[in-house]
Amino acid sequence: MKAWIVLSVLNLMAGAAIAAPQVDMDYVHAEKSGGDTTVFFKGQSIWAFRNPAANLSEEEIARHLTGDALFERNFSDDASRFDHGLGPVYNNTSCNACHSKDGRGALPVVPFNKEWVLLRQNEAVFLRISIEDGVKRPKTQENHWGAPVPVPGFSDQLFHLGSLGVREDLPGTGQAQVWMKYDKTTFTYPDGETAELRKPVFKVTGAYDEYFDSVTGETKSRLYEKDVKMGARIGTPMIGLGLLEAIKESDILALAARDLSAEGVSGKANYVFDIEKSMAGDPYPVSMGRFGLKNNTPSVLHQSLGALRGDIGVTNYAFPAESIAGTPLLEAFNSGRQPSQALEASAQVANDLVFYSQTLAVPARRGATEAEVIRGAGIFHQVSCTTCHQPSFTTGEHPIPAFANQKIYPYTDMLLHDMGEGLADGRQDFEADGREWKTRPLWGMGHTQTINPRAGFLHDGRARTLEEAILWHGGEAEYSKTRFTQLPKTDRAALIQFIKSL
């Protein structure tokens, strides 16, 4: 029976207009997505992303659980409390608020009688901001190794919440207020079927430096200038990060070296500032990016502790300065105060959070033996989804032995790709341009909306379904998207059923 199924998959592949790049087809039947780290559930579960890797030692599990409690901690801006460290500006009060049950976040609900909704606390989305003047800067210390250029007086992230006293004019607001609405369009398939697509649109008001220009009659702020670009980011799943960290760099670069010009595909690596190299005194602290929606951080430590300081405002040994250090807003807030110079997260707290983030298990596939799922797996390759969503890797060495030498199935090539103007945010991020995004891993996808029923897909959470996410693909993914849309409706459904099995 299994041999017949494999033959059927190969027959599907033979019908492709352009031969898809060679892929190990064992992914069709693979169930242990995370190798020996995999955890198993019967059916879907709201707890599918909340488990330590299955092959951790007892001591490692105990440390993981310590980190779990820290991940859920709501930090406070009250200096007398043990959980002090929040702010003075921030986007959320805990890690879990953006990564609900370690899964994906959701966009705000716009009231039925309103056009716009104001972002408040416990939103899973925020805005990255930067100056975009079209200049490609060299990777030097003076240019922060090619990092985005922060908006003067602000940062490279817009913090919409603030501690008491930050804004006397708008209590509870940080640097500015952020509002969101949806623009909606309709996509029509060649067979006449339609799908509604939505896109979040953001506007910013109430910037702390806002003033009225009596000459021009305009309300102005450095944040409102034309050279400022903004891009939304939604909380992403936390599973399998240690495994992704353990993928050999040479294997990722080998995928980047493939000639995929027949499909219009050309993946590339990002090279980014590495805080661990910097702390170690490396004169050129640059490494290949692996994490973040544009591969703009090289390690789980950098990603986790950067978010701890950035999203929540908790300083730590890797990022000891406040995220708005040197700005008039912070100087005004500190005026007449005696701000503590001590780090707000101890090294133990910081490292336990990193360990937790590294050691969350990937759930096993479900329904891998079902005929429709297997048929969908073949179609997934037939329309060249596997070109970028590389099914499998074998990991290399890792400081946590549980992640070393594991055959895993993340469905990502760990590379940047031009995804078209429809998904572009116009912002450079090291080597990534405004149209380029990292290929997101697909493992665990079928549990996503069980864990968080309103969870959205893509970088800003715009897609409510996997179908919508596919239809937003453009640029290098236009070839595969077009082939998906040309499939019969039953084949499109089979492909999506396969993704939901992951």
Coordinates of C-alpha atoms in Angstrom, one line a residue:
M1 CA 0.0 0.0 0.0
K2 CA 2.7 2.5 1.0
A3 CA 4.7 1.8 -2.2
W4 CA 1.5 2.5 -4.3
I5 CA 1.1 5.8 -2.4
V6 CA 4.6 6.9 -3.2
L7 CA 4.2 5.9 -6.8
S8 CA 1.0 8.1 -7.0
V9 CA 3.0 11.0 -5.5
L10 CA 5.7 10.6 -8.1
N11 CA 3.1 10.4 -10.9
L12 CA 1.7 13.8 -9.7
M13 CA 5.2 15.2 -9.8
A14 CA 5.6 14.0 -13.4
G15 CA 2.8 16.3 -14.5
A16 CA 4.6 19.5 -13.4
A17 CA 5.3 22.1 -16.1
I18 CA 8.8 22.6 -14.8
A19 CA 10.6 19.9 -12.9
A20 CA 10.7 21.0 -9.2
P21 CA 14.1 20.9 -7.5
Q22 CA 15.0 17.5 -6.1
V23 CA 13.6 17.0 -2.6
D24 CA 13.8 14.0 -0.2
M25 CA 10.2 12.7 -0.5
D26 CA 10.3 10.9 2.9
Y27 CA 8.4 14.0 4.2
V28 CA 5.2 12.5 2.7
H29 CA 5.1 9.9 5.5
A30 CA 7.3 11.5 8.2
E31 CA 5.5 11.9 11.6
K32 CA 8.3 12.9 13.9
S33 CA 8.7 16.5 12.8
G34 CA 11.2 17.3 15.4
G35 CA 13.2 14.0 15.4
D36 CA 13.6 12.7 18.9
T37 CA 12.5 16.0 20.4
T38 CA 8.9 15.4 19.0
V39 CA 5.9 15.2 21.3
F40 CA 2.7 13.3 20.4
F41 CA -1.0 14.2 20.8
K42 CA -4.2 12.6 19.8
G43 CA -5.9 15.0 17.5
Q44 CA -5.5 18.8 17.9
S45 CA -4.7 20.3 21.2
I46 CA -4.5 23.8 22.7
W47 CA -1.4 22.6 24.6
A48 CA 0.4 21.4 21.5
F49 CA 3.1 24.1 21.6
R50 CA 3.6 24.2 25.4
N51 CA 5.8 21.2 26.0
P52 CA 9.5 20.6 26.6
A53 CA 11.4 18.6 24.0
A54 CA 10.8 15.0 24.6
N55 CA 14.5 14.0 24.9
L56 CA 15.6 16.5 27.6
S57 CA 17.1 15.3 30.8
E58 CA 15.2 15.7 34.1
E59 CA 17.5 18.6 35.0
E60 CA 16.8 20.3 31.7
I61 CA 13.0 19.8 32.0
A62 CA 13.2 21.5 35.5
R63 CA 15.0 24.5 33.9
H64 CA 12.5 24.6 31.1
L65 CA 9.7 24.8 33.5
T66 CA 11.4 27.6 35.4
G67 CA 11.7 29.5 32.1
D68 CA 8.0 28.8 31.4
A69 CA 7.0 30.7 34.5
L70 CA 9.2 33.6 33.4
F71 CA 7.7 33.6 29.9
E72 CA 4.3 34.1 31.4
R73 CA 5.4 36.7 34.0
N74 CA 3.6 40.1 33.7
F75 CA 6.4 42.5 34.4
S76 CA 5.7 45.6 36.5
D77 CA 7.0 49.2 36.4
D78 CA 6.7 49.4 40.2
A79 CA 10.3 49.5 41.5
S80 CA 9.3 47.9 44.8
R81 CA 8.0 44.7 43.2
F82 CA 10.1 41.5 42.5
D83 CA 8.9 41.5 38.8
H84 CA 10.0 45.1 38.2
G85 CA 11.5 46.1 34.8
L86 CA 8.6 47.0 32.6
G87 CA 9.0 50.1 30.4
P88 CA 9.2 53.0 30.5
V89 CA 7.8 52.4 27.0
Y90 CA 6.8 49.0 25.7
N91 CA 4.5 47.0 23.5
N92 CA 3.4 44.4 26.0
T93 CA 3.9 43.3 29.6
S94 CA 4.8 39.6 29.1
C95 CA 6.2 37.3 26.4
N96 CA 3.0 35.2 26.5
A97 CA 0.9 38.2 25.5
C98 CA 2.4 38.2 22.0
H99 CA 3.0 34.4 21.8
S100 CA -0.3 33.1 23.2
K101 CA 0.3 29.6 24.5
D102 CA 3.6 29.8 22.6
G103 CA 1.7 30.1 19.4
R104 CA 0.8 32.8 16.9
G105 CA -0.8 36.2 17.8
A106 CA -4.0 37.7 16.5
L107 CA -4.8 41.1 15.1
P108 CA -7.2 43.4 17.0
V109 CA -11.0 43.2 16.4
V110 CA -12.3 46.4 14.8
P111 CA -15.7 47.2 16.3
F112 CA -18.5 46.7 13.8
N113 CA -19.5 50.4 13.9
K114 CA -15.9 51.8 13.8
E115 CA -13.4 52.1 11.0
W116 CA -10.3 52.2 13.2
V117 CA -9.3 50.5 16.4
L118 CA -6.6 51.8 18.9
L119 CA -3.9 49.3 19.8
R120 CA -3.9 48.8 23.6
Q121 CA -2.3 46.4 26.0
N122 CA -2.1 42.6 25.2
E123 CA -2.0 43.2 21.4
A124 CA 0.2 40.8 19.6
V125 CA 1.2 43.2 16.9
F126 CA 3.6 46.2 16.8
L127 CA 5.3 48.4 14.3
R128 CA 9.0 48.4 13.3
I129 CA 10.1 51.8 12.1
S130 CA 13.2 53.2 10.3
I131 CA 14.6 55.9 8.1
E132 CA 14.6 54.7 4.5
D133 CA 16.6 57.1 2.2
G134 CA 17.6 54.5 -0.5
V135 CA 21.2 54.5 0.7
K136 CA 22.9 51.0 1.1
R137 CA 25.2 51.4 4.1
P138 CA 28.4 49.4 4.6
K139 CA 28.7 46.9 7.5
T140 CA 30.8 49.1 9.8
Q141 CA 30.6 49.8 13.5
E142 CA 29.6 53.4 12.7
N143 CA 26.6 52.0 10.7
H144 CA 25.7 49.5 13.4
W145 CA 26.8 46.7 11.1
G146 CA 24.1 47.5 8.6
A147 CA 21.1 47.6 11.0
P148 CA 18.0 49.6 10.1
V149 CA 18.5 53.4 10.7
P150 CA 16.4 54.4 13.8
V151 CA 14.1 57.3 13.6
P152 CA 15.7 60.2 15.4
G153 CA 14.1 60.8 18.8
F154 CA 12.4 57.4 18.6
S155 CA 14.0 54.0 17.9
D156 CA 13.7 51.2 15.3
Q157 CA 10.5 50.0 17.0
L158 CA 7.4 52.1 17.9
F159 CA 6.3 51.6 21.5
H160 CA 2.6 52.4 21.8
L161 CA 2.4 51.9 25.6
G162 CA 4.1 53.8 28.4
S163 CA 4.5 53.8 32.2
L164 CA 2.8 56.3 34.5
G165 CA 4.5 59.6 34.0
V166 CA 5.9 59.0 30.5
R167 CA 3.1 61.0 28.9
E168 CA 1.2 63.6 31.0
D169 CA -0.8 64.5 27.9
L170 CA -1.8 60.9 27.0
P171 CA -1.5 58.7 30.2
G172 CA -0.7 55.1 29.3
T173 CA 0.7 56.0 25.9
G174 CA 4.3 55.5 24.9
Q175 CA 5.9 57.2 22.0
A176 CA 2.7 57.5 20.0
Q177 CA -0.8 56.0 19.5
V178 CA -1.2 53.3 16.9
W179 CA -4.5 52.7 15.1
M180 CA -5.5 49.9 12.7
K181 CA -8.2 49.2 10.2
Y182 CA -8.6 46.6 7.4
D183 CA -8.6 47.0 3.7
K184 CA -10.4 44.1 1.9
T185 CA -10.2 42.8 -1.6
T186 CA -11.6 39.8 -3.5
F187 CA -9.5 37.3 -5.3
T188 CA -11.1 35.3 -8.2
Y189 CA -9.7 31.9 -9.2
P190 CA -9.7 30.8 -12.8
D191 CA -12.6 28.4 -12.0
G192 CA -14.7 31.3 -10.8
E193 CA -14.3 30.6 -7.0
T194 CA -13.6 33.7 -4.9
A195 CA -11.8 34.4 -1.7
E196 CA -11.8 37.6 0.4
L197 CA -8.4 39.0 1.4
R198 CA -7.8 41.5 4.1
K199 CA -4.8 43.7 4.9
P200 CA -4.2 45.6 8.1
V201 CA -3.5 49.3 7.6
F202 CA -2.0 51.4 10.4
K203 CA -1.8 55.1 11.2
V204 CA 0.0 56.9 14.0
T205 CA -1.2 59.8 16.0
G206 CA -0.3 61.6 19.2
A207 CA 3.5 61.3 18.8
Y208 CA 5.2 62.7 21.9
D209 CA 7.1 65.3 19.7
E210 CA 4.0 66.4 17.8
Y211 CA 3.4 70.1 17.2
F212 CA 1.3 72.3 15.0
D213 CA 3.1 74.2 12.3
S214 CA 1.3 77.5 12.0
V215 CA 3.0 78.3 8.7
T216 CA 1.9 75.2 6.8
G217 CA -1.1 74.4 8.9
E218 CA 0.1 70.8 9.4
T219 CA 0.5 68.7 12.5
K220 CA 4.2 67.5 12.5
S221 CA 6.5 65.0 14.1
R222 CA 9.7 63.4 13.1
L223 CA 7.7 60.2 13.0
Y224 CA 5.3 61.6 10.3
E225 CA 8.1 62.5 7.8
K226 CA 8.1 60.8 4.4
D227 CA 11.4 59.1 4.9
V228 CA 10.0 57.1 7.9
K229 CA 8.8 53.6 6.9
M230 CA 6.7 51.4 9.2
G231 CA 6.1 47.6 9.1
A232 CA 3.8 45.5 11.2
R233 CA 5.0 42.4 13.1
I234 CA 2.8 39.7 14.7
G235 CA 3.9 37.3 17.4
T236 CA 5.1 34.0 15.9
P237 CA 5.2 30.4 17.2
M238 CA 8.0 29.5 19.7
I239 CA 8.3 25.8 18.8
G240 CA 11.5 24.2 17.5
L241 CA 13.7 27.2 17.8
G242 CA 16.7 25.2 19.2
L243 CA 16.4 22.8 16.3
L244 CA 16.5 25.7 13.8
E245 CA 19.5 27.0 15.6
A246 CA 21.2 23.7 15.1
I247 CA 20.8 23.5 11.3
K248 CA 24.2 23.6 9.8
E249 CA 25.0 26.9 8.1
S250 CA 26.6 25.1 5.2
D251 CA 23.3 23.3 4.5
I252 CA 21.4 26.6 4.4
L253 CA 24.0 28.2 2.1
A254 CA 23.8 25.1 -0.2
L255 CA 20.1 25.9 -0.7
A256 CA 20.9 29.5 -1.4
A257 CA 23.4 28.4 -4.1
R258 CA 20.8 26.4 -6.1
D259 CA 19.9 27.7 -9.6
L260 CA 16.1 28.1 -9.3
S261 CA 15.8 30.7 -12.1
A262 CA 13.3 28.5 -14.0
E263 CA 10.8 29.3 -11.2
G264 CA 12.0 32.9 -10.7
V265 CA 13.3 31.9 -7.2
S266 CA 16.6 33.1 -5.7
G267 CA 16.8 32.7 -1.9
K268 CA 19.6 34.4 0.0
A269 CA 21.0 34.6 3.5
N270 CA 20.9 37.6 5.7
Y271 CA 24.1 38.7 7.6
V272 CA 23.3 40.6 10.8
F273 CA 24.7 42.0 14.0
D274 CA 25.5 39.3 16.5
I275 CA 25.3 40.4 20.1
E276 CA 27.1 37.3 21.4
K277 CA 30.1 38.0 19.2
S278 CA 30.0 41.6 20.2
M279 CA 30.1 40.7 23.9
A280 CA 33.0 38.4 23.2
G281 CA 35.0 41.2 21.7
D282 CA 34.8 40.0 18.1
P283 CA 36.0 43.0 15.9
Y284 CA 33.5 42.0 13.2
P285 CA 30.3 40.9 15.1
V286 CA 28.3 39.7 12.1
S287 CA 26.7 36.3 11.6
M288 CA 24.1 34.7 9.4
G289 CA 20.6 35.5 10.5
R290 CA 18.2 32.7 11.4
F291 CA 15.3 34.3 13.4
G292 CA 12.9 37.1 13.1
L293 CA 10.6 37.7 10.1
K294 CA 13.5 39.0 8.0
N295 CA 16.1 36.7 9.5
N296 CA 17.5 39.8 11.4
T297 CA 18.9 38.0 14.5
P298 CA 21.4 35.1 14.5
S299 CA 20.5 33.2 17.6
V300 CA 17.8 32.4 20.1
L301 CA 19.7 34.4 22.7
H302 CA 19.9 37.5 20.6
Q303 CA 16.2 37.2 19.5
S304 CA 14.9 36.5 23.0
L305 CA 16.8 39.0 25.0
G306 CA 16.4 41.6 22.3
A307 CA 12.6 41.2 22.6
L308 CA 12.8 41.2 26.4
R309 CA 14.4 44.6 26.3
G310 CA 12.5 45.9 23.2
D311 CA 9.0 44.6 23.5
I312 CA 8.7 44.7 27.3
G313 CA 11.4 47.2 28.2
V314 CA 13.4 44.9 30.6
T315 CA 17.1 45.5 30.4
N316 CA 19.5 42.6 30.6
Y317 CA 23.1 41.7 30.2
A318 CA 22.9 41.5 26.4
F319 CA 20.9 44.7 26.0
P320 CA 21.7 46.8 29.1
A321 CA 20.5 50.2 27.7
E322 CA 16.8 51.3 27.6
S323 CA 15.3 50.9 24.1
I324 CA 14.8 54.7 23.9
A325 CA 18.1 55.7 25.5
G326 CA 19.2 59.2 24.5
T327 CA 15.8 60.4 23.4
P328 CA 14.0 63.5 24.7
L329 CA 11.2 61.3 25.9
L330 CA 13.4 59.3 28.2
E331 CA 15.3 62.4 29.4
A332 CA 12.1 64.1 30.3
F333 CA 10.8 61.0 32.1
N334 CA 14.0 60.7 34.1
S335 CA 14.1 64.4 34.9
G336 CA 14.0 64.8 38.7
R337 CA 14.2 61.0 39.2
Q338 CA 17.1 58.8 40.1
P339 CA 16.8 55.9 37.6
S340 CA 18.5 52.7 38.7
Q341 CA 21.6 51.7 36.8
A342 CA 21.1 48.1 37.7
L343 CA 19.9 45.6 35.0
E344 CA 16.3 44.7 35.4
A345 CA 16.7 41.0 34.6
S346 CA 19.3 39.0 36.3
A347 CA 21.6 36.8 34.2
Q348 CA 19.7 33.8 35.6
V349 CA 16.3 35.1 34.6
A350 CA 17.7 36.0 31.1
N351 CA 19.3 32.7 30.5
D352 CA 16.3 30.7 31.8
L353 CA 14.1 32.6 29.3
V354 CA 16.5 31.8 26.5
F355 CA 16.7 28.1 27.5
Y356 CA 12.9 27.9 27.5
S357 CA 12.7 29.5 24.1
Q358 CA 15.2 27.0 22.7
T359 CA 13.6 23.9 24.2
L360 CA 9.9 24.0 23.2
A361 CA 9.0 20.8 21.4
V362 CA 7.5 20.4 17.9
P363 CA 4.3 18.3 17.9
A364 CA 4.1 15.2 15.7
R365 CA 2.2 15.2 12.5
R366 CA -1.4 13.9 12.5
G367 CA -3.1 12.0 9.7
A368 CA 0.1 11.2 7.8
T369 CA -1.4 7.9 6.6
E370 CA -4.6 9.4 5.3
A371 CA -5.0 9.1 1.6
E372 CA -6.1 12.7 1.1
V373 CA -3.2 14.0 3.2
I374 CA -0.8 12.0 1.2
R375 CA -2.3 13.2 -2.1
G376 CA -1.9 16.8 -0.8
A377 CA 1.7 16.1 0.0
G378 CA 2.3 15.2 -3.6
I379 CA 0.5 18.3 -4.9
F380 CA 2.6 20.4 -2.4
H381 CA 5.7 19.3 -4.3
Q382 CA 4.0 19.4 -7.7
V383 CA 3.3 23.2 -7.5
S384 CA 6.8 23.8 -6.1
C385 CA 6.0 24.7 -2.6
T386 CA 8.9 22.6 -1.6
T387 CA 11.3 24.9 -3.5
C388 CA 11.3 27.4 -0.5
H389 CA 9.5 25.3 2.1
Q390 CA 12.4 22.8 2.2
P391 CA 10.9 19.8 4.0
S392 CA 13.8 18.5 6.0
F393 CA 17.3 19.0 7.4
T394 CA 19.6 16.9 9.6
T395 CA 20.9 19.1 12.4
G396 CA 24.5 19.6 13.4
E397 CA 26.0 20.2 16.8
H398 CA 24.3 22.3 19.5
P399 CA 25.2 23.3 23.1
I400 CA 22.0 21.5 24.1
P401 CA 22.8 17.8 23.1
A402 CA 19.1 17.0 22.6
F403 CA 19.1 19.0 19.4
A404 CA 22.2 17.6 17.7
N405 CA 22.0 15.2 14.8
Q406 CA 18.3 15.1 14.5
K407 CA 16.3 14.5 11.2
I408 CA 13.7 17.3 11.3
Y409 CA 10.9 18.5 9.1
P410 CA 10.5 22.3 9.5
Y411 CA 9.5 23.2 5.9
T412 CA 11.7 26.2 5.5
D413 CA 14.9 26.9 3.7
M414 CA 15.9 29.5 6.3
L415 CA 16.4 32.0 3.5
L416 CA 15.1 35.4 2.4
H417 CA 12.8 35.7 -0.6
D418 CA 11.2 38.6 -2.5
M419 CA 7.5 38.0 -1.7
G420 CA 6.2 40.8 -4.0
E421 CA 4.8 44.2 -3.5
G422 CA 1.6 43.0 -1.8
L423 CA 3.6 41.9 1.2
A424 CA 6.3 44.6 1.1
D425 CA 6.9 47.0 4.0
G426 CA 9.5 49.1 2.3
R427 CA 12.1 48.6 5.1
Q428 CA 15.6 47.4 4.8
D429 CA 16.8 45.1 7.6
F430 CA 20.5 44.3 7.2
E431 CA 20.7 42.5 3.8
A432 CA 16.9 42.1 3.5
D433 CA 15.2 44.7 1.4
G434 CA 11.6 45.9 1.8
R435 CA 10.1 43.0 -0.2
E436 CA 12.1 40.2 1.3
W437 CA 10.9 37.9 4.1
K438 CA 12.2 34.7 5.6
T439 CA 10.5 31.4 4.6
R440 CA 8.4 30.6 7.7
P441 CA 8.5 27.1 9.1
L442 CA 5.2 25.2 8.6
W443 CA 5.6 22.6 11.3
G444 CA 2.8 22.6 13.8
M445 CA 0.6 24.6 11.4
G446 CA -2.5 22.4 11.9
H447 CA -2.6 23.2 15.7
T448 CA -2.3 27.0 15.2
Q449 CA -6.0 28.0 15.3
T450 CA -6.8 25.4 17.9
I451 CA -4.3 27.1 20.2
N452 CA -5.5 30.6 19.2
P453 CA -8.7 30.5 17.1
R454 CA -8.1 34.1 15.9
A455 CA -4.5 33.6 15.0
G456 CA -3.4 35.1 11.8
F457 CA -0.8 34.0 9.2
L458 CA 2.0 36.0 7.5
H459 CA 4.2 38.7 9.0
D460 CA 1.4 41.0 10.0
G461 CA -1.3 38.4 10.8
R462 CA -3.4 39.5 7.8
A463 CA -4.3 36.0 6.6
R464 CA -7.2 34.3 8.4
T465 CA -6.7 31.0 6.6
L466 CA -4.0 29.1 5.0
E467 CA -5.7 29.7 1.6
E468 CA -5.5 33.4 2.2
A469 CA -1.8 33.2 3.1
I470 CA -1.1 31.3 -0.2
L471 CA -3.0 33.9 -2.2
W472 CA -0.9 36.7 -0.8
H473 CA 2.3 35.1 -2.1
G474 CA 3.9 37.1 -4.9
G475 CA 7.4 37.9 -6.2
E476 CA 9.5 34.8 -6.2
A477 CA 6.4 32.8 -5.0
E478 CA 4.2 34.0 -7.9
Y479 CA 5.1 30.9 -9.9
S480 CA 3.9 28.5 -7.1
K481 CA 0.9 30.7 -6.2
T482 CA -0.3 30.7 -9.8
R483 CA 0.0 27.0 -10.1
F484 CA -2.0 26.6 -6.9
T485 CA -4.8 28.8 -8.2
Q486 CA -4.9 26.8 -11.4
L487 CA -5.6 23.6 -9.5
P488 CA -9.1 22.1 -9.3
K489 CA -10.8 23.0 -6.1
T490 CA -10.4 19.5 -4.7
D491 CA -6.7 19.5 -5.3
R492 CA -6.3 22.9 -3.5
A493 CA -8.2 21.5 -0.6
A494 CA -5.9 18.4 -0.5
L495 CA -2.8 20.6 -0.4
I496 CA -4.2 22.6 2.5
Q497 CA -5.2 19.4 4.3
F498 CA -1.6 18.3 4.0
I499 CA -0.3 21.6 5.5
K500 CA -2.8 21.2 8.4
S501 CA -1.4 17.7 9.1
L502 CA 2.0 19.2 9.9

